[in-house]
Amino acid sequence: MISLSSPLRARASSRPATVTGRARRVLCSVPLALTWSYSGILHRVTHWPDVQFERLYGTEWIAMVPSAESLATAAKTLTAANWQPYLEFVPTTVREFMAQFSFARLEALQVAARCPALLADLAETPALTAFVSAHVELRGTTTPRWSEINAVHDRNGIFGVLEWLGLPASRQTLAILRNVVQPNLPRRFLDPLRSMLWEPKALTALQRDSALTDRQLSHYIHALAA
C-alpha cells in the first residue's frame, strides 16, 4: 500500500516591504486671515478671493461690514510682517495694486476683491479707489452696493462709475485724481474734494498742480469752505 505524504505548506514570505528612497516632507500652506483688535473685539479678513470681513462673537466668526474706524485701526495695527504671509495667496496684479497704499491697504483689497473688473482702471487712477471704497457714505446708502458698481462699470466703463459716485464724468476728473501723490486719501477729504471738482475755479486750481499732496488738498478744501 502506498501512503501519500502530507502536502507541504507553502511558507509566506515574512519579509516586510522595504521603502526605497527617502520620503519627502511636504509642507502644506494654509491660507491665512488677517486679524486685529478693535474696541476690544477681534476682527479679521479671510483669505483671497473670499476677502470676508468678520468679527468674533463668542466663539464664532460672524460676517460684517467693516466700519471706517475698524479699518483705520487695522491700518495702524497690521505690520508688513503680518501682511507678508497673507499676500502670498493674492494674485500678483492685485499685490502690485495694493502696494501703492501704505495706509488704506484693506480698503484697496476689498475693492479689488469685490470689483475685479475695475482693477485696470483703478491701477491708472489709484486715488479713485478711496471713493469706490467709501461709496456707502458718499451715496448715503445703508449697505454696500458692489454688484451695482460692477453693473455700472460693465455698461458705461469708468466714466459711468465716476457719475455713479457723484463725480464729474470727465477726463479732467481722472487727470486731477492721477496727480494725487498718495492715493490713501483721508475719508474726510472725499466729499469736499468731490464738491471742488464741480467748481470751475477750484477745478482750474487743481489742474495747475501736477503733484497734489494731502497738505495741498487740505489747503484747497479750506479755501473752498471759507
XYZ file of C-alpha atoms in Angstrom:
226
model
C 0.000 0.000 0.000
C 1.313 3.235 -0.979
C 0.844 6.053 1.540
C 0.569 9.598 0.338
C 2.737 12.131 2.055
C 1.030 15.132 3.653
C 1.063 18.243 1.458
C 3.825 20.714 2.015
C 2.753 24.090 3.373
C 3.990 26.983 1.399
C 5.676 29.484 3.575
C 4.589 33.002 3.060
C 7.385 35.435 2.974
C 7.569 37.336 6.232
C 9.988 39.947 4.956
C 8.492 43.403 5.200
C 8.399 45.510 2.085
C 11.272 47.920 2.039
C 10.864 51.570 1.136
C 13.318 52.728 -1.456
C 14.392 56.331 -1.384
C 13.637 58.936 1.215
C 10.143 60.130 1.890
C 9.861 63.831 1.274
C 8.297 66.071 3.809
C 5.667 68.221 2.151
C 4.635 71.439 3.836
C 1.080 72.375 3.003
C 0.460 76.105 3.192
C -2.907 77.076 4.579
C -4.453 80.414 3.558
C -4.241 82.880 6.420
C -6.597 85.510 7.728
C -5.511 88.941 8.899
C -6.646 89.558 12.463
C -6.713 92.716 14.570
C -8.497 94.060 17.633
C -10.928 96.964 17.530
C -12.765 98.188 20.642
C -11.682 95.049 22.452
C -13.232 92.742 19.830
C -11.269 90.620 17.378
C -11.852 91.380 13.711
C -10.435 89.601 10.694
C -10.484 89.416 6.914
C -10.346 85.974 5.329
C -8.018 84.873 2.558
C -8.244 85.755 -1.127
C -10.501 85.534 -3.072
C -13.222 85.417 -0.383
C -11.975 88.522 1.473
C -14.778 88.202 4.010
C -14.720 90.684 6.894
C -15.748 89.104 10.180
C -15.851 89.784 13.912
C -15.596 87.315 16.761
C -18.889 86.855 18.598
C -18.418 84.432 21.462
C -16.659 81.516 19.805
C -17.927 82.128 16.270
C -16.812 84.444 13.486
C -19.735 86.487 12.145
C -19.667 88.275 8.771
C -19.976 92.047 8.988
C -19.419 95.262 7.044
C -16.221 96.864 8.398
C -16.545 100.397 9.708
C -14.132 103.149 8.737
C -12.884 103.176 12.333
C -12.213 99.442 12.306
C -10.274 99.712 9.039
C -8.269 102.646 10.384
C -7.357 100.617 13.473
C -6.273 97.718 11.273
C -4.088 100.047 9.199
C -2.281 101.163 12.357
C -2.028 97.652 13.798
C -1.115 95.367 10.898
C 2.583 95.372 10.078
C 4.486 94.307 6.971
C 5.248 91.037 8.763
C 1.503 90.456 9.268
C 0.756 91.160 5.623
C 3.533 89.076 4.072
C 2.050 85.552 4.506
C -1.416 86.815 3.583
C -0.224 88.391 0.333
C 1.342 85.115 -0.795
C -2.174 83.960 -1.706
C -3.091 87.175 -3.534
C -2.570 87.429 -7.339
C 0.459 89.413 -8.457
C -1.589 92.115 -10.198
C -3.587 92.718 -7.027
C -0.440 92.767 -4.867
C 1.131 95.367 -7.152
C -2.037 97.451 -6.994
C -2.188 97.234 -3.191
C 1.487 98.170 -2.857
C 0.537 101.759 -3.727
C -1.456 102.036 -0.492
C 0.622 102.406 2.638
C -2.373 103.099 4.901
C -5.695 102.168 3.251
C -4.478 98.759 2.120
C -7.501 96.847 3.427
C -9.813 99.198 1.548
C -7.828 98.572 -1.640
C -8.004 94.821 -1.014
C -11.770 94.936 -0.579
C -12.323 96.986 -3.736
C -10.076 94.669 -5.774
C -11.928 91.597 -4.496
C -15.450 92.982 -4.950
C -14.874 94.812 -8.251
C -12.130 92.926 -10.129
C -13.169 94.413 -13.482
C -12.257 97.885 -12.174
C -8.705 96.910 -11.300
C -7.090 98.102 -14.545
C -8.844 101.491 -14.352
C -8.023 101.914 -10.664
C -4.388 100.998 -11.286
C -4.237 104.012 -13.636
C -6.087 106.261 -11.156
C -5.343 104.853 -7.672
C -6.891 107.815 -5.814
C -10.302 106.854 -7.193
C -10.117 103.710 -5.038
C -10.905 105.742 -1.916
C -14.154 106.985 -3.476
C -15.192 103.473 -4.514
C -14.365 102.132 -1.053
C -16.401 104.878 0.663
C -19.382 104.685 -1.703
C -21.813 103.861 1.119
C -21.118 107.198 2.804
C -20.835 109.181 -0.425
C -24.151 107.914 -1.794
C -25.934 107.833 1.564
C -26.918 104.175 1.418
C -27.128 101.770 4.341
C -25.368 98.789 2.768
C -22.581 98.306 0.192
C -23.552 98.270 -3.492
C -20.689 96.269 -5.005
C -22.841 94.463 -7.566
C -24.312 97.784 -8.673
C -20.832 99.246 -9.188
C -19.892 96.229 -11.298
C -23.046 96.594 -13.383
C -22.433 100.322 -13.950
C -18.842 99.668 -14.983
C -19.918 96.860 -17.290
C -22.394 99.161 -19.058
C -20.600 102.510 -19.092
C -16.986 101.940 -18.071
C -15.039 104.136 -15.686
C -16.962 107.283 -16.657
C -20.170 105.582 -15.577
C -18.561 104.813 -12.215
C -17.487 108.456 -11.830
C -21.046 109.611 -12.453
C -22.437 106.969 -10.085
C -20.110 108.258 -7.355
C -21.293 111.827 -7.898
C -18.051 112.921 -9.562
C -17.839 114.770 -12.888
C -17.637 112.068 -15.552
C -14.763 113.672 -17.443
C -11.146 113.161 -18.396
C -10.331 116.238 -16.312
C -11.512 114.433 -13.184
C -9.313 111.436 -13.942
C -6.326 113.666 -14.738
C -6.636 115.519 -11.416
C -7.031 112.317 -9.411
C -3.963 110.869 -11.137
C -1.982 113.830 -9.817
C -2.747 112.877 -6.213
C 0.608 111.864 -4.745
C -0.689 109.485 -2.077
C -3.806 107.506 -3.048
C -4.545 106.945 0.665
C -6.979 109.858 0.628
C -8.402 110.572 4.096
C -12.148 109.967 4.150
C -12.752 113.492 5.410
C -11.315 114.773 2.101
C -13.620 112.816 -0.191
C -16.872 114.775 -0.025
C -15.184 118.232 -0.104
C -12.933 117.130 -2.966
C -15.950 115.859 -4.865
C -17.583 119.275 -4.441
C -14.401 121.024 -5.590
C -14.339 119.049 -8.817
C -17.687 120.615 -9.738
C -16.442 124.182 -9.117
C -14.823 125.784 -12.220
C -12.384 127.937 -10.202
C -11.352 125.077 -7.936
C -11.057 122.807 -10.949
C -8.659 125.235 -12.617
C -6.548 125.484 -9.458
C -6.371 121.711 -9.079
C -5.353 121.270 -12.706
C -2.365 123.564 -12.216
C -0.858 121.228 -9.602
C 0.929 118.253 -11.108
C 1.580 116.717 -7.668
C -1.287 117.044 -5.199
C -0.229 116.213 -1.649
C -2.541 115.868 1.344
C -1.320 119.243 2.553
C -2.194 120.937 -0.727
C -5.594 119.263 -0.882
C -6.287 120.371 2.686
C -5.397 123.945 1.690
C -7.772 123.870 -1.284
C -10.567 122.341 0.784
C -10.279 125.003 3.487
C -10.138 127.754 0.862
C -13.335 126.446 -0.723
C -15.092 126.314 2.647
C -14.064 129.889 3.555
